[in-house]
């Protein structure tokens, strides 16, 4: 017998960066896209992709009850087994974030039924957009939303039924290097590794609330 679906809301409680790419970025206010890819939310759908805009002043931000519009990630009917992968971008210009959300909204507008209907209200909010899609890369192609780090969280029966909080580490997906000034024109170009694949770049705490 198929598992029953559970409707849950998932939102941010805290975001903390260990690395934003540069020391200066870690100290200042930055804007990022945070993408949530829900894997097999229920039988008929392989993935649901949701991207939202997050603004962080310094290295961390805590979200309170009054920050719902800035903290909500997605509301979804889930059926075990399922999981979600979170990906945070490098600091972006506001127009780059808008381009990412616009790409998702454009895809969502071409989807019939309850999925498109669910995406419509979020489009007007300007901070979040969602769509069903099989390949995140295809949605984000050309948006320049380079991923800073990724991490995954699995759902279980207790989390879907009773709710709770989980902390997810977001780690660099590949090595990142920068050119180093050479001693002279004849010297070979050198590069210095500033981040290695697997390095922890950020931590998020998310709350799951059954509805």
mmCIF file of N, CA, C and O in Angstrom, residues 137-175:
data_model
loop_
_atom_site.group_PDB
_atom_site.id
_atom_site.type_symbol
_atom_site.label_atom_id
_atom_site.label_comp_id
_atom_site.label_asym_id
_atom_site.label_seq_id
_atom_site.Cartn_x
_atom_site.Cartn_y
_atom_site.Cartn_z
ATOM 1 N N UNK A 137 20.343 22.383 -13.578
ATOM 2 C CA UNK A 137 21.258 23.101 -14.458
ATOM 3 C C UNK A 137 20.568 23.691 -15.664
ATOM 4 O O UNK A 137 20.922 24.772 -16.123
ATOM 5 N N UNK A 138 19.569 22.989 -16.189
ATOM 6 C CA UNK A 138 18.857 23.490 -17.360
ATOM 7 C C UNK A 138 18.052 24.740 -17.017
ATOM 8 O O UNK A 138 17.930 25.653 -17.816
ATOM 9 N N UNK A 139 17.509 24.796 -15.806
ATOM 10 C CA UNK A 139 16.753 25.967 -15.377
ATOM 11 C C UNK A 139 17.681 27.165 -15.190
ATOM 12 O O UNK A 139 17.377 28.285 -15.590
ATOM 13 N N UNK A 140 18.816 26.900 -14.583
ATOM 14 C CA UNK A 140 19.708 28.000 -14.221
ATOM 15 C C UNK A 140 20.694 28.352 -15.325
ATOM 16 O O UNK A 140 21.529 29.233 -15.136
ATOM 17 N N UNK A 141 20.626 27.684 -16.463
ATOM 18 C CA UNK A 141 21.557 27.952 -17.552
ATOM 19 C C UNK A 141 21.496 29.429 -17.952
ATOM 20 O O UNK A 141 20.441 29.968 -18.223
ATOM 21 N N UNK A 142 22.655 30.080 -17.934
ATOM 22 C CA UNK A 142 22.713 31.476 -18.350
ATOM 23 C C UNK A 142 22.336 32.472 -17.273
ATOM 24 O O UNK A 142 22.320 33.663 -17.531
ATOM 25 N N UNK A 143 22.062 32.025 -16.047
ATOM 26 C CA UNK A 143 21.682 32.968 -14.999
ATOM 27 C C UNK A 143 22.887 33.457 -14.191
ATOM 28 O O UNK A 143 22.755 34.334 -13.359
ATOM 29 N N UNK A 144 24.048 32.845 -14.395
ATOM 30 C CA UNK A 144 25.276 33.234 -13.684
ATOM 31 C C UNK A 144 25.160 33.038 -12.176
ATOM 32 O O UNK A 144 25.836 33.701 -11.403
ATOM 33 N N UNK A 145 24.299 32.127 -11.759
ATOM 34 C CA UNK A 145 24.132 31.879 -10.331
ATOM 35 C C UNK A 145 25.080 30.770 -9.887
ATOM 36 O O UNK A 145 24.673 29.642 -9.639
ATOM 37 N N UNK A 146 26.379 31.067 -9.841
ATOM 38 C CA UNK A 146 27.372 30.063 -9.488
ATOM 39 C C UNK A 146 27.136 29.542 -8.077
ATOM 40 O O UNK A 146 26.947 30.319 -7.140
ATOM 41 N N UNK A 147 27.180 28.227 -7.931
ATOM 42 C CA UNK A 147 26.905 27.608 -6.634
ATOM 43 C C UNK A 147 28.119 27.717 -5.727
ATOM 44 O O UNK A 147 29.235 27.364 -6.115
ATOM 45 N N UNK A 148 27.894 28.206 -4.518
ATOM 46 C CA UNK A 148 28.957 28.284 -3.521
ATOM 47 C C UNK A 148 29.059 26.979 -2.752
ATOM 48 O O UNK A 148 30.147 26.473 -2.497
ATOM 49 N N UNK A 149 27.893 26.405 -2.365
ATOM 50 C CA UNK A 149 27.902 25.156 -1.617
ATOM 51 C C UNK A 149 26.566 24.444 -1.672
ATOM 52 O O UNK A 149 25.530 25.075 -1.932
ATOM 53 N N UNK A 150 26.588 23.131 -1.441
ATOM 54 C CA UNK A 150 25.383 22.306 -1.465
ATOM 55 C C UNK A 150 25.375 21.348 -0.288
ATOM 56 O O UNK A 150 26.416 20.961 0.228
ATOM 57 N N UNK A 151 24.162 20.951 0.123
ATOM 58 C CA UNK A 151 24.004 19.952 1.171
ATOM 59 C C UNK A 151 22.609 19.363 1.114
ATOM 60 O O UNK A 151 21.682 20.009 0.621
ATOM 61 N N UNK A 152 22.448 18.142 1.605
ATOM 62 C CA UNK A 152 21.167 17.444 1.502
ATOM 63 C C UNK A 152 20.610 17.048 2.863
ATOM 64 O O UNK A 152 21.358 16.886 3.839
ATOM 65 N N UNK A 153 19.300 16.891 2.903
ATOM 66 C CA UNK A 153 18.588 16.482 4.120
ATOM 67 C C UNK A 153 17.531 15.448 3.731
ATOM 68 O O UNK A 153 16.791 15.640 2.772
ATOM 69 N N UNK A 154 17.481 14.332 4.479
ATOM 70 C CA UNK A 154 16.481 13.295 4.236
ATOM 71 C C UNK A 154 15.296 13.490 5.182
ATOM 72 O O UNK A 154 15.469 13.867 6.344
ATOM 73 N N UNK A 155 14.123 13.239 4.678
ATOM 74 C CA UNK A 155 12.918 13.269 5.503
ATOM 75 C C UNK A 155 12.648 11.869 6.050
ATOM 76 O O UNK A 155 12.924 10.868 5.387
ATOM 77 N N UNK A 156 12.110 11.820 7.259
ATOM 78 C CA UNK A 156 11.669 10.546 7.814
ATOM 79 C C UNK A 156 10.250 10.707 8.347
ATOM 80 O O UNK A 156 9.686 11.803 8.339
ATOM 81 N N UNK A 157 9.668 9.615 8.810
ATOM 82 C CA UNK A 157 8.268 9.628 9.241
ATOM 83 C C UNK A 157 8.044 10.591 10.398
ATOM 84 O O UNK A 157 7.053 11.332 10.425
ATOM 85 N N UNK A 158 8.953 10.610 11.346
ATOM 86 C CA UNK A 158 8.795 11.497 12.507
ATOM 87 C C UNK A 158 8.831 12.963 12.095
ATOM 88 O O UNK A 158 8.038 13.775 12.577
ATOM 89 N N UNK A 159 9.750 13.310 11.190
ATOM 90 C CA UNK A 159 9.871 14.703 10.755
ATOM 91 C C UNK A 159 8.620 15.152 10.009
ATOM 92 O O UNK A 159 8.141 16.274 10.198
ATOM 93 N N UNK A 160 8.063 14.279 9.168
ATOM 94 C CA UNK A 160 6.863 14.640 8.417
ATOM 95 C C UNK A 160 5.625 14.693 9.305
ATOM 96 O O UNK A 160 4.732 15.509 9.081
ATOM 97 N N UNK A 161 5.567 13.824 10.314
ATOM 98 C CA UNK A 161 4.374 13.757 11.158
ATOM 99 C C UNK A 161 4.389 14.776 12.297
ATOM 100 O O UNK A 161 3.367 15.397 12.597
ATOM 101 N N UNK A 162 5.560 14.955 12.928
ATOM 102 C CA UNK A 162 5.649 15.795 14.116
ATOM 103 C C UNK A 162 6.385 17.107 13.870
ATOM 104 O O UNK A 162 6.288 18.032 14.684
ATOM 105 N N UNK A 163 7.145 17.184 12.796
ATOM 106 C CA UNK A 163 7.937 18.372 12.538
ATOM 107 C C UNK A 163 9.226 18.379 13.340
ATOM 108 O O UNK A 163 9.531 17.446 14.080
ATOM 109 N N UNK A 164 9.999 19.431 13.173
ATOM 110 C CA UNK A 164 11.253 19.556 13.898
ATOM 111 C C UNK A 164 12.231 20.412 13.130
ATOM 112 O O UNK A 164 11.909 20.978 12.085
ATOM 113 N N UNK A 165 13.442 20.540 13.649
ATOM 114 C CA UNK A 165 14.486 21.331 13.000
ATOM 115 C C UNK A 165 15.661 20.430 12.641
ATOM 116 O O UNK A 165 15.930 19.440 13.311
ATOM 117 N N UNK A 166 16.337 20.804 11.592
ATOM 118 C CA UNK A 166 17.529 20.084 11.149
ATOM 119 C C UNK A 166 18.577 21.107 10.721
ATOM 120 O O UNK A 166 18.259 22.156 10.162
ATOM 121 N N UNK A 167 19.839 20.779 10.968
ATOM 122 C CA UNK A 167 20.950 21.620 10.540
ATOM 123 C C UNK A 167 21.645 20.935 9.380
ATOM 124 O O UNK A 167 21.961 19.747 9.438
ATOM 125 N N UNK A 168 21.853 21.688 8.308
ATOM 126 C CA UNK A 168 22.440 21.140 7.084
ATOM 127 C C UNK A 168 23.693 21.937 6.733
ATOM 128 O O UNK A 168 23.645 23.163 6.619
ATOM 129 N N UNK A 169 24.801 21.240 6.585
ATOM 130 C CA UNK A 169 26.030 21.883 6.149
ATOM 131 C C UNK A 169 26.081 21.960 4.625
ATOM 132 O O UNK A 169 25.767 20.978 3.941
ATOM 133 N N UNK A 170 26.438 23.123 4.099
ATOM 134 C CA UNK A 170 26.566 23.313 2.662
ATOM 135 C C UNK A 170 28.051 23.358 2.320
ATOM 136 O O UNK A 170 28.792 24.189 2.854
ATOM 137 N N UNK A 171 28.468 22.467 1.443
ATOM 138 C CA UNK A 171 29.896 22.299 1.160
ATOM 139 C C UNK A 171 30.214 22.606 -0.295
ATOM 140 O O UNK A 171 29.378 22.402 -1.178
ATOM 141 N N UNK A 172 31.427 23.091 -0.517
ATOM 142 C CA UNK A 172 31.871 23.418 -1.868
ATOM 143 C C UNK A 172 31.819 22.172 -2.739
ATOM 144 O O UNK A 172 32.185 21.070 -2.299
ATOM 145 N N UNK A 173 31.356 22.339 -3.963
ATOM 146 C CA UNK A 173 31.209 21.195 -4.860
ATOM 147 C C UNK A 173 32.440 20.959 -5.723
ATOM 148 O O UNK A 173 32.568 19.910 -6.350
ATOM 149 N N UNK A 174 33.364 21.922 -5.774
ATOM 150 C CA UNK A 174 34.572 21.756 -6.575
ATOM 151 C C UNK A 174 35.667 22.674 -6.044
ATOM 152 O O UNK A 174 35.408 23.622 -5.296
ATOM 153 N N UNK A 175 36.906 22.379 -6.449
ATOM 154 C CA UNK A 175 38.025 23.237 -6.076
ATOM 155 C C UNK A 175 37.893 24.590 -6.766
ATOM 156 O O UNK A 175 37.466 24.671 -7.920
#
